């Protein structure tokens, strides 16, 4: 009986630990921009959202370039590389985003 109880407690502890890891996706700040216009990616035609992680660009799935403002504005993805806080994973050479939050651009203060 003592062995069964010990085995049960170990199983519950391991299961809770695995569940905790599963529920907390890694969040990181990355460079985000148009893959074609700013990162020189040629796999697709047109303008598509991409992120650069550890110096390598990946097209993004789970959100699109048009969901984050006018891509062709002066600070849009086709004209600027922005910072974004993202979570997700790289699968088949694409970043599958579970969250994507564009961070504010830094503006120079006028004196």
Coordinates of N, CA and C in Angstrom, one line a residue:
X1 N 0.8 -1.2 0.0 CA 0.0 0.0 0.0 C 0.9 1.3 0.0
X2 N 2.0 1.2 0.8 CA 2.9 2.3 0.9 C 3.5 2.6 -0.5
X3 N 3.8 1.6 -1.2 CA 4.4 1.7 -2.6 C 3.4 2.4 -3.6
X4 N 2.2 1.9 -3.5 CA 1.2 2.5 -4.4 C 1.0 4.0 -4.1
X5 N 0.9 4.4 -2.8 CA 0.7 5.8 -2.5 C 1.9 6.6 -2.9
X6 N 3.1 6.1 -2.8 CA 4.3 6.8 -3.2 C 4.3 7.0 -4.7
X7 N 4.0 5.9 -5.5 CA 3.9 6.0 -6.9 C 2.8 7.0 -7.4
X8 N 1.7 7.0 -6.7 CA 0.6 7.9 -7.0 C 1.1 9.4 -6.8
X9 N 1.8 9.6 -5.7 CA 2.3 11.0 -5.4 C 3.3 11.4 -6.4
X10 N 4.2 10.5 -6.8 CA 5.2 10.9 -7.8 C 4.5 11.2 -9.2
X11 N 3.5 10.4 -9.5 CA 2.8 10.6 -10.8 C 2.1 11.9 -10.8
X12 N 1.4 12.3 -9.7 CA 0.7 13.6 -9.6 C 1.7 14.7 -9.7
X13 N 2.8 14.6 -9.0 CA 3.8 15.7 -9.0 C 4.4 15.9 -10.4
X14 N 4.7 14.8 -11.1 CA 5.3 14.9 -12.4 C 4.3 15.4 -13.4
X15 N 3.0 15.0 -13.3 CA 1.9 15.5 -14.1 C 1.7 17.0 -14.0
X16 N 1.7 17.5 -12.7 CA 1.6 18.9 -12.4 C 2.7 19.7 -13.0
X17 N 3.9 19.2 -12.9 CA 5.1 19.9 -13.4 C 5.0 20.0 -14.9
X18 N 4.6 18.9 -15.6 CA 4.5 18.9 -17.1 C 3.4 19.8 -17.5
X19 N 2.3 19.9 -16.8 CA 1.2 20.8 -17.1 C 1.6 22.2 -17.0
X20 N 2.4 22.5 -15.9 CA 2.8 23.9 -15.7 C 3.7 24.4 -16.8
X21 N 4.6 23.5 -17.3 CA 5.5 23.9 -18.4 C 4.7 24.1 -19.7
X22 N 3.7 23.3 -19.9 CA 2.8 23.4 -21.1 C 2.1 24.7 -21.1
X23 N 1.6 25.2 -20.0 CA 0.8 26.4 -20.0 C 1.5 27.7 -20.1
X24 N 2.9 27.7 -19.9 CA 3.7 28.9 -19.9 C 4.5 29.0 -21.2
X25 N 4.0 29.5 -22.3 CA 4.9 29.5 -23.5 C 5.9 30.6 -23.3
X26 N 7.1 30.4 -23.9 CA 8.2 31.3 -23.8 C 7.9 32.6 -24.5
X27 N 8.0 33.7 -23.8 CA 7.8 35.0 -24.4 C 9.2 35.6 -24.6
X28 N 9.4 36.3 -25.8 CA 10.6 36.9 -26.1 C 10.4 38.1 -27.0
X29 N 11.3 39.1 -26.9 CA 11.2 40.3 -27.7 C 12.1 40.0 -29.0
X30 N 11.5 40.2 -30.2 CA 12.2 39.9 -31.4 C 12.0 41.1 -32.4
X31 N 12.8 41.1 -33.4 CA 12.6 42.1 -34.5 C 11.5 41.6 -35.4
X32 N 10.6 42.5 -35.8 CA 9.5 42.2 -36.7 C 9.4 43.2 -37.8
X33 N 9.1 42.7 -39.0 CA 9.1 43.5 -40.2 C 8.5 42.8 -41.3
X34 N 8.5 43.4 -42.5 CA 8.1 42.7 -43.7 C 9.3 41.8 -44.1
X35 N 9.0 40.6 -44.3 CA 10.1 39.6 -44.7 C 10.7 40.0 -46.0
X36 N 9.9 40.4 -47.0 CA 10.5 40.7 -48.3 C 11.2 42.1 -48.3
X37 N 10.5 43.1 -47.8 CA 11.1 44.5 -47.9 C 12.3 44.7 -47.0
X38 N 12.3 44.1 -45.8 CA 13.3 44.5 -44.8 C 14.3 43.3 -44.5
X39 N 13.8 42.1 -44.6 CA 14.7 41.0 -44.3 C 15.2 40.2 -45.5
X40 N 14.8 40.7 -46.7 CA 15.4 40.1 -47.9 C 14.9 38.6 -48.2
X41 N 13.8 38.3 -47.7 CA 13.3 36.9 -47.9 C 12.6 36.8 -49.2
X42 N 12.8 35.7 -50.0 CA 12.3 35.6 -51.3 C 11.4 34.4 -51.5
X43 N 11.1 33.7 -50.4 CA 10.3 32.5 -50.5 C 8.8 32.7 -51.0
X44 N 8.3 33.9 -50.7 CA 7.0 34.3 -51.1 C 7.0 35.6 -51.9
X45 N 5.9 35.8 -52.6 CA 5.7 37.1 -53.4 C 4.9 38.0 -52.5
X46 N 5.1 39.3 -52.7 CA 4.3 40.3 -51.9 C 4.9 40.6 -50.6
X47 N 4.1 41.2 -49.7 CA 4.6 41.6 -48.4 C 4.0 40.7 -47.3
X48 N 4.8 40.1 -46.5 CA 4.4 39.2 -45.4 C 5.1 39.5 -44.1
X49 N 4.4 39.3 -43.0 CA 5.0 39.5 -41.7 C 6.1 38.5 -41.4
X50 N 7.2 38.9 -40.9 CA 8.3 38.0 -40.5 C 8.9 38.5 -39.2
X51 N 9.5 37.6 -38.5 CA 10.3 37.9 -37.3 C 11.7 37.4 -37.5
X52 N 12.6 38.1 -36.8 CA 14.0 37.7 -36.8 C 14.4 37.2 -35.4
X53 N 14.8 36.0 -35.3 CA 15.1 35.3 -34.0 C 16.5 34.8 -34.1
X54 N 17.4 35.3 -33.3 CA 18.8 34.9 -33.3 C 19.4 35.1 -34.7
X55 N 19.1 36.2 -35.3 CA 19.7 36.6 -36.6 C 19.1 35.9 -37.8
X56 N 18.1 35.0 -37.6 CA 17.5 34.3 -38.8 C 16.0 34.7 -38.9
X57 N 15.6 35.1 -40.1 CA 14.2 35.5 -40.3 C 13.3 34.3 -40.5
X58 N 12.0 34.4 -40.0 CA 11.0 33.4 -40.2 C 9.7 34.1 -40.6
X59 N 9.0 33.6 -41.6 CA 7.6 34.1 -41.8 C 6.8 33.7 -40.7
X60 N 5.7 34.6 -40.4 CA 4.9 34.3 -39.2 C 3.5 33.8 -39.6
X61 N 3.1 32.8 -38.9 CA 1.7 32.3 -39.0 C 1.0 32.5 -37.7
X62 N -0.3 32.8 -37.8 CA -1.0 33.1 -36.5 C -1.4 34.6 -36.4
X63 N -0.8 35.5 -37.2 CA -1.2 36.9 -37.4 C -0.6 37.3 -38.7
X64 N -1.1 38.4 -39.2 CA -0.7 38.9 -40.5 C -0.1 40.3 -40.5
X65 N 0.5 40.7 -41.5 CA 1.1 42.0 -41.6 C 0.0 43.1 -41.5
X66 N -1.2 42.9 -42.0 CA -2.2 43.9 -42.0 C -2.9 44.0 -40.7
X67 N -2.7 43.1 -39.8 CA -3.3 43.2 -38.4 C -2.6 44.2 -37.5
X68 N -1.5 44.8 -38.0 CA -0.7 45.7 -37.1 C -0.5 47.0 -37.7
X69 N -1.5 47.6 -38.4 CA -1.4 48.9 -39.0 C -1.0 48.9 -40.5
X70 N -0.8 50.0 -41.0 CA -0.5 50.2 -42.4 C 1.0 49.8 -42.6
X71 N 1.2 48.7 -43.4 CA 2.5 48.3 -43.6 C 3.4 49.2 -44.3
X72 N 2.8 50.1 -45.1 CA 3.5 51.1 -45.9 C 3.6 52.5 -45.3
X73 N 3.1 52.7 -44.1 CA 3.3 53.9 -43.4 C 4.8 54.1 -43.1
X74 N 5.2 55.3 -42.7 CA 6.6 55.6 -42.4 C 7.2 54.6 -41.4
X75 N 6.4 54.2 -40.4 CA 6.8 53.3 -39.4 C 6.2 51.9 -39.5
X76 N 5.6 51.6 -40.7 CA 5.1 50.3 -41.0 C 6.1 49.3 -41.3
X77 N 5.7 48.0 -41.3 CA 6.6 46.9 -41.5 C 7.4 46.9 -42.8
X78 N 6.9 47.5 -43.8 CA 7.7 47.6 -45.1 C 8.7 48.7 -45.1
X79 N 8.7 49.6 -44.1 CA 9.6 50.7 -44.1 C 10.5 50.7 -42.8
X80 N 10.1 49.9 -41.8 CA 10.9 49.9 -40.6 C 10.9 48.5 -39.9
X81 N 11.9 48.2 -39.2 CA 12.0 47.0 -38.4 C 11.6 47.4 -37.0
X82 N 10.6 46.8 -36.5 CA 10.0 47.1 -35.2 C 10.3 46.0 -34.2
X83 N 10.1 46.2 -32.9 CA 10.2 45.2 -31.9 C 8.8 44.7 -31.5
X84 N 8.7 43.4 -31.2 CA 7.5 42.8 -30.8 C 7.8 41.8 -29.7
X85 N 6.8 41.6 -28.8 CA 6.9 40.6 -27.8 C 6.0 39.5 -28.3
X86 N 6.7 38.3 -28.5 CA 6.0 37.2 -29.1 C 6.1 35.9 -28.2
X87 N 5.2 35.0 -28.5 CA 5.4 33.6 -28.0 C 4.9 32.7 -29.1
X88 N 5.5 31.5 -29.1 CA 5.2 30.6 -30.2 C 6.4 29.7 -30.4
X89 N 6.4 29.0 -31.5 CA 7.5 28.1 -31.8 C 7.7 28.0 -33.3
X90 N 9.0 27.6 -33.6 CA 9.4 27.5 -35.0 C 9.0 26.1 -35.4
X91 N 8.2 26.0 -36.5 CA 7.8 24.7 -37.0 C 7.9 24.8 -38.5
X92 N 8.6 23.8 -39.1 CA 8.7 23.8 -40.6 C 9.3 25.1 -41.1
X93 N 10.2 25.7 -40.4 CA 10.9 26.9 -40.8 C 10.0 28.2 -40.9
X94 N 8.9 28.1 -40.1 CA 8.0 29.2 -39.9 C 7.7 29.5 -38.4
X95 N 7.5 30.7 -38.0 CA 7.2 31.0 -36.6 C 5.7 31.0 -36.4
X96 N 5.2 30.0 -35.7 CA 3.8 29.8 -35.4 C 3.5 30.6 -34.1
X97 N 3.0 31.8 -34.2 CA 2.8 32.7 -33.1 C 1.5 32.3 -32.3
X98 N 1.7 32.2 -31.0 CA 0.5 32.1 -30.1 C 0.1 33.5 -29.5
X99 N 1.1 34.4 -29.5 CA 0.8 35.8 -29.2 C 1.8 36.7 -29.9
X100 N 1.4 37.9 -30.3 CA 2.2 38.8 -31.0 C 1.8 40.2 -30.6
X101 N 2.6 40.9 -29.8 CA 2.3 42.3 -29.4 C 3.4 43.2 -29.9
X102 N 3.0 44.1 -30.7 CA 3.9 45.1 -31.3 C 4.2 46.1 -30.2
X103 N 5.5 46.3 -30.0 CA 5.9 47.3 -28.9 C 6.0 48.7 -29.5
X104 N 5.8 49.7 -28.7 CA 5.8 51.1 -29.1 C 7.1 51.4 -29.7
X105 N 7.1 52.3 -30.7 CA 8.4 52.8 -31.3 C 8.9 53.8 -30.4
X106 N 10.2 53.9 -30.3 CA 10.9 54.9 -29.6 C 10.9 56.2 -30.4
X107 N 10.5 57.3 -29.9 CA 10.5 58.6 -30.6 C 11.5 59.5 -29.9
X108 N 12.2 60.2 -30.7 CA 13.2 61.2 -30.2 C 12.4 62.3 -29.6
X109 N 12.8 62.8 -28.5 CA 12.2 63.9 -27.9 C 12.7 65.2 -28.5
X110 N 11.8 66.1 -28.7 CA 12.1 67.5 -29.3 C 12.6 68.3 -28.1
X111 N 13.7 69.1 -28.3 CA 14.1 70.0 -27.3 C 13.9 71.4 -27.7

